[in-house]
Every structure is written in C-alpha cells, then in structure tokens.
Tab-separated table of C-alpha atoms in Angstrom:
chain	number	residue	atom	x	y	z
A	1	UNK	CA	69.266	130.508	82.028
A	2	UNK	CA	71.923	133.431	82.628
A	3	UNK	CA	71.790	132.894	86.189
A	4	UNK	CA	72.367	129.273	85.696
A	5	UNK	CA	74.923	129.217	83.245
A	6	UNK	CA	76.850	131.525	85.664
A	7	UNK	CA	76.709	129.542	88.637
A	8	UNK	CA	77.772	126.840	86.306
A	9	UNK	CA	81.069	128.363	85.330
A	10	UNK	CA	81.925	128.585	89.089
A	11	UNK	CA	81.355	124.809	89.246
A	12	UNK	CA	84.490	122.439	89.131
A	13	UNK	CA	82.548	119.390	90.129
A	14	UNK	CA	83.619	116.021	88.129
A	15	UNK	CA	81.409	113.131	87.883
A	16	UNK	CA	80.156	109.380	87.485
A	17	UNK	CA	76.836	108.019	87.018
A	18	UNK	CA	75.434	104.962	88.774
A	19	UNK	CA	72.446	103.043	89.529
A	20	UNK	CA	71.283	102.913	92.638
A	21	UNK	CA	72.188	99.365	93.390
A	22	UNK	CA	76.284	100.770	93.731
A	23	UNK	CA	77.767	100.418	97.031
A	24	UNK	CA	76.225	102.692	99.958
A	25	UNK	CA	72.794	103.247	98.540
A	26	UNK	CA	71.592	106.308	98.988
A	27	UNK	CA	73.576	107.285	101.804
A	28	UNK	CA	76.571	106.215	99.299
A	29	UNK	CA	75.601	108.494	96.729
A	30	UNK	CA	74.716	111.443	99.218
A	31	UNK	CA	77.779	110.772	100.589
A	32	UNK	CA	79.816	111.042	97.368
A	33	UNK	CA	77.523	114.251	96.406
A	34	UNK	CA	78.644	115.375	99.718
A	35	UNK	CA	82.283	115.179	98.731
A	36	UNK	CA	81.623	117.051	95.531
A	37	UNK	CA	81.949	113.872	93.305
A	38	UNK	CA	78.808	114.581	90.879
A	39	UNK	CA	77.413	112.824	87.990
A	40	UNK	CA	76.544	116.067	86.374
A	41	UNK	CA	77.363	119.732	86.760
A	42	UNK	CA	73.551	120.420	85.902
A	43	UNK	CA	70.343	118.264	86.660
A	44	UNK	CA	67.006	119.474	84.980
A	45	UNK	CA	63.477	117.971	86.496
A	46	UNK	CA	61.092	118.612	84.040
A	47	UNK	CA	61.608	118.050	80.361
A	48	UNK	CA	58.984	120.648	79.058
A	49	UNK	CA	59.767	123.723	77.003
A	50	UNK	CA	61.702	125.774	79.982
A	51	UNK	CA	63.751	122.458	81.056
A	52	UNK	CA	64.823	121.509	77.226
A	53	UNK	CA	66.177	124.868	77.112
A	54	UNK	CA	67.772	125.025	80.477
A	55	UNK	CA	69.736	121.853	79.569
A	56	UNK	CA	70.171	122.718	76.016
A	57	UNK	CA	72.397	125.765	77.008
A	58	UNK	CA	74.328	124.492	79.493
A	59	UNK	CA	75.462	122.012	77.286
A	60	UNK	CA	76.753	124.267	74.806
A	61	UNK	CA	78.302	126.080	77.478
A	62	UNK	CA	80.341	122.922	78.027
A	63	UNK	CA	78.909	121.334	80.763
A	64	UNK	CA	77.940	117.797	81.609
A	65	UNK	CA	73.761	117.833	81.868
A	66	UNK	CA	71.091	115.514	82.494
A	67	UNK	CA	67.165	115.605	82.245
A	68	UNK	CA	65.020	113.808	83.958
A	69	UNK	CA	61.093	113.818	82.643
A	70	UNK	CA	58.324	111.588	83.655
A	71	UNK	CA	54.321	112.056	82.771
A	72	UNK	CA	52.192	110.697	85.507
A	73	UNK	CA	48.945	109.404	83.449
A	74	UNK	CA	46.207	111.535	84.350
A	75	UNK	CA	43.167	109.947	85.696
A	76	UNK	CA	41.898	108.771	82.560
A	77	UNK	CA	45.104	106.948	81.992
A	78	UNK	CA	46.789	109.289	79.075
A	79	UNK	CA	50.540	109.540	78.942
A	80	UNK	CA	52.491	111.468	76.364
A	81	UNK	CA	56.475	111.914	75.825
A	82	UNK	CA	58.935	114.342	76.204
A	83	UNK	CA	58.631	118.040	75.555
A	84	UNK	CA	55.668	119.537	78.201
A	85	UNK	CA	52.996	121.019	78.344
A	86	UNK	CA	53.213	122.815	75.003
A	87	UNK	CA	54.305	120.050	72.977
A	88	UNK	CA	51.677	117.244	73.809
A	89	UNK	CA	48.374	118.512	75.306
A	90	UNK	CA	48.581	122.306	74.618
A	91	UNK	CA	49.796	124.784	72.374
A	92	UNK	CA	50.750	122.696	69.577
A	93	UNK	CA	47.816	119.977	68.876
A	94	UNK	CA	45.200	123.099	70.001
A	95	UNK	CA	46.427	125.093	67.046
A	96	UNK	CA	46.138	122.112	64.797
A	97	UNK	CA	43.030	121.558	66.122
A	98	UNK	CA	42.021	125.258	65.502
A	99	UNK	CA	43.132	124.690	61.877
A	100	UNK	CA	41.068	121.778	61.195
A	101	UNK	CA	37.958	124.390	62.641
A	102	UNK	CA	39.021	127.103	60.517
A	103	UNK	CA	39.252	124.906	57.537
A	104	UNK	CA	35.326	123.798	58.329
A	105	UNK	CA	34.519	127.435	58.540
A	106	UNK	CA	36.581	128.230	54.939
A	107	UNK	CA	34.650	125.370	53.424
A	108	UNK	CA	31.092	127.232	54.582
A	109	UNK	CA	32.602	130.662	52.872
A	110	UNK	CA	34.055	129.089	49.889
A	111	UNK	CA	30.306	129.385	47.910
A	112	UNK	CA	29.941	133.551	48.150
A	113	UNK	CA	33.785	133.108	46.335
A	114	UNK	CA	32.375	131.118	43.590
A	115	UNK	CA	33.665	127.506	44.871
A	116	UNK	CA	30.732	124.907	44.122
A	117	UNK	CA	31.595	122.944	47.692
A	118	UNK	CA	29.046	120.884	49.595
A	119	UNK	CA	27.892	122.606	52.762
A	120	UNK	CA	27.193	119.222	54.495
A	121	UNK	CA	31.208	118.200	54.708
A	122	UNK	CA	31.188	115.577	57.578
A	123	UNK	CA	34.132	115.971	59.612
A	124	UNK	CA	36.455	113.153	60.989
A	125	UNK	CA	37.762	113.258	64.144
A	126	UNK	CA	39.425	109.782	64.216
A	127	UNK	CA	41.616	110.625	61.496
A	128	UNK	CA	42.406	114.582	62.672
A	129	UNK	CA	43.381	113.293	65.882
A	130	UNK	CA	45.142	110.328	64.461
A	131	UNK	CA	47.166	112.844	62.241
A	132	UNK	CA	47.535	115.645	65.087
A	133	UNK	CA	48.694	112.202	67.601
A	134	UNK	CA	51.607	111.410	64.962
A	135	UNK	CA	53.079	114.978	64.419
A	136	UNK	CA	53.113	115.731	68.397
A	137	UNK	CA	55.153	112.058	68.748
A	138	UNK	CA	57.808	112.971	65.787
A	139	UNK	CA	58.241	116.289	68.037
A	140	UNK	CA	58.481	114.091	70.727
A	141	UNK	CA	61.155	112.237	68.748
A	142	UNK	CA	62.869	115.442	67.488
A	143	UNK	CA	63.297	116.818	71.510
A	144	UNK	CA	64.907	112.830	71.599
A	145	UNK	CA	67.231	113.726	68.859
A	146	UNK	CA	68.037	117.238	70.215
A	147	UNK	CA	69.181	116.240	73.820
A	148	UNK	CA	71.857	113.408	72.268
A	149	UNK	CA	72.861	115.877	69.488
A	150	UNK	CA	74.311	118.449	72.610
A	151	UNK	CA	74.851	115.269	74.684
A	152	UNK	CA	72.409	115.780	77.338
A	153	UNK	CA	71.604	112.237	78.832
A	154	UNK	CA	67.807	111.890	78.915
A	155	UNK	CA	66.105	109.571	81.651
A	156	UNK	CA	62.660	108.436	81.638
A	157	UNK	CA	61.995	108.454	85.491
A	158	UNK	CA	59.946	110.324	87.851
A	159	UNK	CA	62.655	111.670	90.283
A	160	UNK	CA	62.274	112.960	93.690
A	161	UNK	CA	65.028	114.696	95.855
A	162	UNK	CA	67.178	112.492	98.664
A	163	UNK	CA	69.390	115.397	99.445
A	164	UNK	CA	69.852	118.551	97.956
A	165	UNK	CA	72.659	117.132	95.260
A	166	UNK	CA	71.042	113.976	94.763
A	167	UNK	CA	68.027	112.503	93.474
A	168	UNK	CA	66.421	109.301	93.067
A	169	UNK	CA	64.467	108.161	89.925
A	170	UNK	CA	62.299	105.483	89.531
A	171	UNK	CA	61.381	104.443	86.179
A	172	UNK	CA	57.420	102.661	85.036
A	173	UNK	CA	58.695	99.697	86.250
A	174	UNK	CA	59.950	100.604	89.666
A	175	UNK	CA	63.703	100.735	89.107
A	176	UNK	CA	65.314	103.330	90.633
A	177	UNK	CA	68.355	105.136	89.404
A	178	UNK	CA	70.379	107.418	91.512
A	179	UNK	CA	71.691	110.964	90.025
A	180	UNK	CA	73.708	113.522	91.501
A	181	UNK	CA	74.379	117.295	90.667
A	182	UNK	CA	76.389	120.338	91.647
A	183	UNK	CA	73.163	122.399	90.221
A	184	UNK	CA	69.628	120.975	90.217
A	185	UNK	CA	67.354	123.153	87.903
A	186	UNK	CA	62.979	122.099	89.213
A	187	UNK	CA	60.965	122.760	85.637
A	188	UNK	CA	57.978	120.945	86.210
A	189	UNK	CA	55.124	123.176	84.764
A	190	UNK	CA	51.798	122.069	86.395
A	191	UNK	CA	48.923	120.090	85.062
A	192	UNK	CA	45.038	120.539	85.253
A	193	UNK	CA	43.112	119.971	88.400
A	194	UNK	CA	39.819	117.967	88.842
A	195	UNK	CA	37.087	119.913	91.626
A	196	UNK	CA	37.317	116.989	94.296
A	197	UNK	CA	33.926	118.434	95.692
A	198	UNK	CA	31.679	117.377	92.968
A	199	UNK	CA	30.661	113.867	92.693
A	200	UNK	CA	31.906	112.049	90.117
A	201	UNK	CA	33.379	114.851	88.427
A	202	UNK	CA	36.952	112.810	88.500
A	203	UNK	CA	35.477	109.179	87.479
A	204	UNK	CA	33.786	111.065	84.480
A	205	UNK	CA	35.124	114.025	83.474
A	206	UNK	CA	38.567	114.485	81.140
A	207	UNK	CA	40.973	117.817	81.074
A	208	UNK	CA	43.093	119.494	78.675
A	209	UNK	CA	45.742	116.303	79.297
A	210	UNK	CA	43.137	113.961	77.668
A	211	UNK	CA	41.144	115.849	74.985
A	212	UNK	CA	44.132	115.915	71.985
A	213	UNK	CA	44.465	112.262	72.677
A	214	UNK	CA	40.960	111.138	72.011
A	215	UNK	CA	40.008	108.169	69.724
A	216	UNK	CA	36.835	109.097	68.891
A	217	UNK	CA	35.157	112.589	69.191
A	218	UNK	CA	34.140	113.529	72.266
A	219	UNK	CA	30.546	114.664	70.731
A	220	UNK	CA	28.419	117.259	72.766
A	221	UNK	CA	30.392	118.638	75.306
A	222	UNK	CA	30.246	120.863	78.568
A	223	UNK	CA	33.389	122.735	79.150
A	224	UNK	CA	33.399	123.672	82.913
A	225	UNK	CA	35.187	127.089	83.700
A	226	UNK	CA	36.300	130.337	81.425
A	227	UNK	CA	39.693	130.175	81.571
A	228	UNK	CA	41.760	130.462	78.415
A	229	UNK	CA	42.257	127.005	78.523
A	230	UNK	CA	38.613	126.040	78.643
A	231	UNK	CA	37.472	129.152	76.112
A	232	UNK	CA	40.482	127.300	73.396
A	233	UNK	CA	38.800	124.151	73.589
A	234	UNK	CA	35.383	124.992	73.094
A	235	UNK	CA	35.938	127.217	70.323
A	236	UNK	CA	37.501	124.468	68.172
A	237	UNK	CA	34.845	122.236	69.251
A	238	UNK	CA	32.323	124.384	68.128
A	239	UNK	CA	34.589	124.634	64.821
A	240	UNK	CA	34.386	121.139	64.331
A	241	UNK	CA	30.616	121.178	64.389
A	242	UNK	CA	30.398	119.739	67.575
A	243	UNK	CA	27.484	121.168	70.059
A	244	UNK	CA	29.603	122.697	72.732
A	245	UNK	CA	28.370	124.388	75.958
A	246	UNK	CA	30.796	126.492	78.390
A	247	UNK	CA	29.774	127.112	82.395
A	248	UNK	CA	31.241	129.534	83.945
A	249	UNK	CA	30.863	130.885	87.334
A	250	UNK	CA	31.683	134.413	86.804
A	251	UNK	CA	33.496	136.207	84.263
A	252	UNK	CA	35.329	135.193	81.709
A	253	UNK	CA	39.155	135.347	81.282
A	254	UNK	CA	39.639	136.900	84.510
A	255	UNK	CA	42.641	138.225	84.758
A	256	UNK	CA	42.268	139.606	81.338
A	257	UNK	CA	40.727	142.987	79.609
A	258	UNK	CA	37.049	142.058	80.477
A	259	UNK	CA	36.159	144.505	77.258
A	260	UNK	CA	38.188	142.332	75.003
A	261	UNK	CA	37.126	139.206	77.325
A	262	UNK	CA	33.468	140.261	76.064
A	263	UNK	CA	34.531	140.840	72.347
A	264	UNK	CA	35.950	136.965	72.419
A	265	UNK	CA	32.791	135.243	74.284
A	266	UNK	CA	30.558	137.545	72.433
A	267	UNK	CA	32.542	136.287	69.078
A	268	UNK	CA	32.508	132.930	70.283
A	269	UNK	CA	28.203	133.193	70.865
A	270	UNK	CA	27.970	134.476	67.663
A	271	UNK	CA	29.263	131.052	66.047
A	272	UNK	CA	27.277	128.641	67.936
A	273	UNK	CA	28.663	128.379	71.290
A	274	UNK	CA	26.469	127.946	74.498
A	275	UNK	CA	27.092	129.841	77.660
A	276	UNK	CA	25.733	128.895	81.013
A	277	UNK	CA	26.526	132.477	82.961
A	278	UNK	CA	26.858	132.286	87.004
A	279	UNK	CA	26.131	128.578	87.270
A	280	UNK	CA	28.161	125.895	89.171
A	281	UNK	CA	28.152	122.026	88.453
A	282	UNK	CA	27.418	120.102	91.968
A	283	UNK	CA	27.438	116.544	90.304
A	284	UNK	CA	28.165	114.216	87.022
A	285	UNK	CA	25.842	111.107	86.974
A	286	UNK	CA	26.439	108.531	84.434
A	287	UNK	CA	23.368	107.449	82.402
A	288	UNK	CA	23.139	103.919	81.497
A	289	UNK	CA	23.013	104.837	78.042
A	290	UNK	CA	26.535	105.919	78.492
A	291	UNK	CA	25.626	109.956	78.630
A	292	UNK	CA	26.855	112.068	81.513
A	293	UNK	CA	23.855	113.670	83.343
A	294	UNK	CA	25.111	116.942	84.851
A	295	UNK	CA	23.520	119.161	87.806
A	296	UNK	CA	24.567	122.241	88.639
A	297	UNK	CA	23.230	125.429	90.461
A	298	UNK	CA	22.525	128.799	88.888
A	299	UNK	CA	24.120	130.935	91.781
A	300	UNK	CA	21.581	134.405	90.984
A	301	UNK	CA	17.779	132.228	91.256
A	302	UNK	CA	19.814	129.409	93.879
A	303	UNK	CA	17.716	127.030	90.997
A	304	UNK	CA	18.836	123.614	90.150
A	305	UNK	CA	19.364	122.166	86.961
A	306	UNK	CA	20.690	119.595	84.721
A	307	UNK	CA	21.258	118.596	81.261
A	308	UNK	CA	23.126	115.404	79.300
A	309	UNK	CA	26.545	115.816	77.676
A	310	UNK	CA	28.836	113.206	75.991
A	311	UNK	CA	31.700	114.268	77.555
A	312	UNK	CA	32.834	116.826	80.265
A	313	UNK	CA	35.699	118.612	80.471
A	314	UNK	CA	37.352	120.119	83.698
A	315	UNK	CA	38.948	123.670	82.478
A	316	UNK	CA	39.188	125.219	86.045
C-alpha cells in the first residue's frame, strides 16, 4: 500500500467517468487514457480484504479511487457480495460455524459441571446458516457503507483490461462500462478448484464457495484433500454431529509442522472424524436415491473402493 500510495503522489492525472457508449468506444477511451485524461488516479480489481484496503488508503491520501468487484457463481450457482474471500465463504462464517460446534461440544461437558442439560440436543442447520447468511450480508453492507464514507465509487462488474490504463466492465446483465486509471491495483485472491479428471466430481461435488451458503445440512460428508481448508470444514462438521470423512492422498497440512500436523488430525480422530490415508477418488456416481456413490483407489494395496456420502466437498 506504501508503494502505491507513493506512486500515487507522483500522479497529476485528472479525470471523467463514462460509459462505454461515449464517443470513440474503446479506442476513445484508450485514446483519452493515452493522453493522461483518467477517470481515477487509482483502479482496484478485486474487492476482497487486500483491495478494500488498497482503495481505502488511497482515498484518505486524497486521491480519486474506484473498485471494481464481481463474483463469478461457482458451479453450483452461489454468488456472494463484496468483501472476498474472508468475508463470505471463509474466515468469517467458518469461525461462526466453529462456534456453533464448540457450543455442541460445551453442551456434552456442561453435566460433569453440574448443569442438568439433555445430551440428545438436535442441532439446526437451517437456522445456523440462516443466521451465519445474514451477518456475512450486513458485512457485506458495512464494506458498502465504508467505500462511500471515503468516496471510493464501487462498481458491480467483472472487468477485464483493454489497455494498460483502461478497462472494460461488464455488469450481470451485459452492460459494459468503461474505466480508466493512472494506477491499476489486480487484487483478485483465487477461488477453489474442482479435479477435472474425475468423473462427475464437478456436476456433484461443492467447495468451500458453496458450503456456508447451504439451505439445508449437507449430512454425511467426504471432504476430499488435507489442506487447511478441507481439515476447517470437517472439523466443524464433525462438531455439528454430522458423520464426516476426510481423504487424503498423503500427508496432511503439507507445508506445515507435520508433528503439529499429527497433533491436529490425531485431535481431530479423537472426536469422531474419519480418515481415509493414501487413497484417491477416481469417480462420483449419483444414486437414484439422491446419494453420491464415490470410488476411489487406495494408492499402497492399488485396491478399489467405494462408499455413499450426502455431499462431497472438493478441498484440494
């Protein structure tokens, strides 16, 4: 942000906004960008926790900024609003969801401190995600709020570069909106990848973009891959009294201390979750009773096997 707000000092570049149905098109607007007549001094893609703050500075540094964020639905058609990653299908409905777990596992300790609670305490997951749904779309709302507060113009549109000043944006439905700037800041993040070599693993599997906006609980699952991502979801899962099964192909965390990597999967064991060690998933079948049928390949006998699952989700 240093760096930028530097380089944006240097800049003397005025500005105007238009659509792009102006005069000249694109080669107008390049054009104009080329003669150093800019909408904005800065341009952020990406409206996720590193572009809000990107564009957030600048501003207070005086300078005339613009965001530009757009969620592609993922293949199972969710969408969310502005903020990233973190905000809407990560760090912020996980750790509610981890709450509503640990509050399951404080109900099963509450009799050795003298509370008379029921062990059998269904849990809801209609209304937990309903109320974990609302408070990620008033942050959505509060980023909303934050942007006009510093005057940072927000667009809804998924942009893509003409030159390197200008950009077009095209909104849901297909408008497109021209945008120049002296300084064009990429902040994209990165979302979750489907393995395009099993069969049917994209028609029937879901990923961390789809899980915290479920309607109704996803029941037993098989979390594919050992990942921090995929290790986070199945722990809550198993929280929420939901039979949860992980697959990994070879260690877990990697990347990580493999001692404290142990400590965690060993923890995680301990409280009911299933581990499929050194095993691969070659294909997801669809039952006609609605349940996913899964094969996969245990890589040490070269043995095929299978079992059914409610849902699957891709943590690779």
């Amino acid at each position: 942000v240093a760096a930028v707000a530097a380089a944006l000092r240097r800049s003397g570049a005025r500005f105007r906004w238009r659509t792009r149905v102006a005069a000249g098109g694109v080669r107008g607007a390049a054009q104009n960008a080329a003669a150093g007549r800019q909408d904005y001094d800065l341009l952020v893609i990406g409206g996720g926790s590193g572009g809000l703050a990107c564009a957030k500075e600048a501003a207070q540094l005086g300078k005339k900024v613009a965001v530009v964020d757009y969620v592609e639905p993922s293949p199972r058609g969710t969408r969310w609003g502005l903020g990233g990653t973190c905000v809407n299908v990560g760090c912020i409905p996980k750790k509610l969801m981890h709450q509503a777990a640990l509050l399951g596992d404080r109900i099963r300790d509450a009799p050795h401190y003298g509370w008379e609670v029921p062990q059998q305490v269904p849990h809801d997951w209609r209304k937990m995600a309903e109320a974990v749904q609302n408070h990620v779309k008033s942050l959505n709302w509060g980023h909303r709020v934050q942007l006009q507060d510093r005057k940072v113009k927000y667009f809804n549109i998924k942009a893509s570069f003409v030159n390197e000043h200008v950009v077009c944006g095209v909104t849901k439905g297909g408008k497109e909106t021209l945008l120049s700037a002296e300084h064009i800041v990429i902040a994209t993040g990165g979302r979750p990848r489907y393995p395009t070599n099993i069969e049917g693993a994209l028609e029937h599997g879901i990923t961390s973009d789809d899980i915290f906006w479920l309607k109704e609980s996803p029941g037993k699952t098989l979390v594919v891959g050992a990942s921090y991502v995929a290790l986070e979801c199945a722990g809550f899962l198993t929280g929420l009294s939901l039979d949860t099964t992980v697959m990994m192909r070879s260690i877990p965390l990697r990347g990580f201390d493999q001692q404290m990597s142990s400590l965690v999967t060993e923890h995680m064991a301990s409280h009911g979750t299933q581990f499929l060690r050194g095993c691969t998933p070659s294909r997801v079948k669809k039952l006609p009773d609605g349940q996913l049928q899964v094969t996969w390949k245990d890589l040490a006998s070269g043995r095929e096997d299978m079992g059914t699952f409610d849902t699957v989700l891709w943590a690779i």
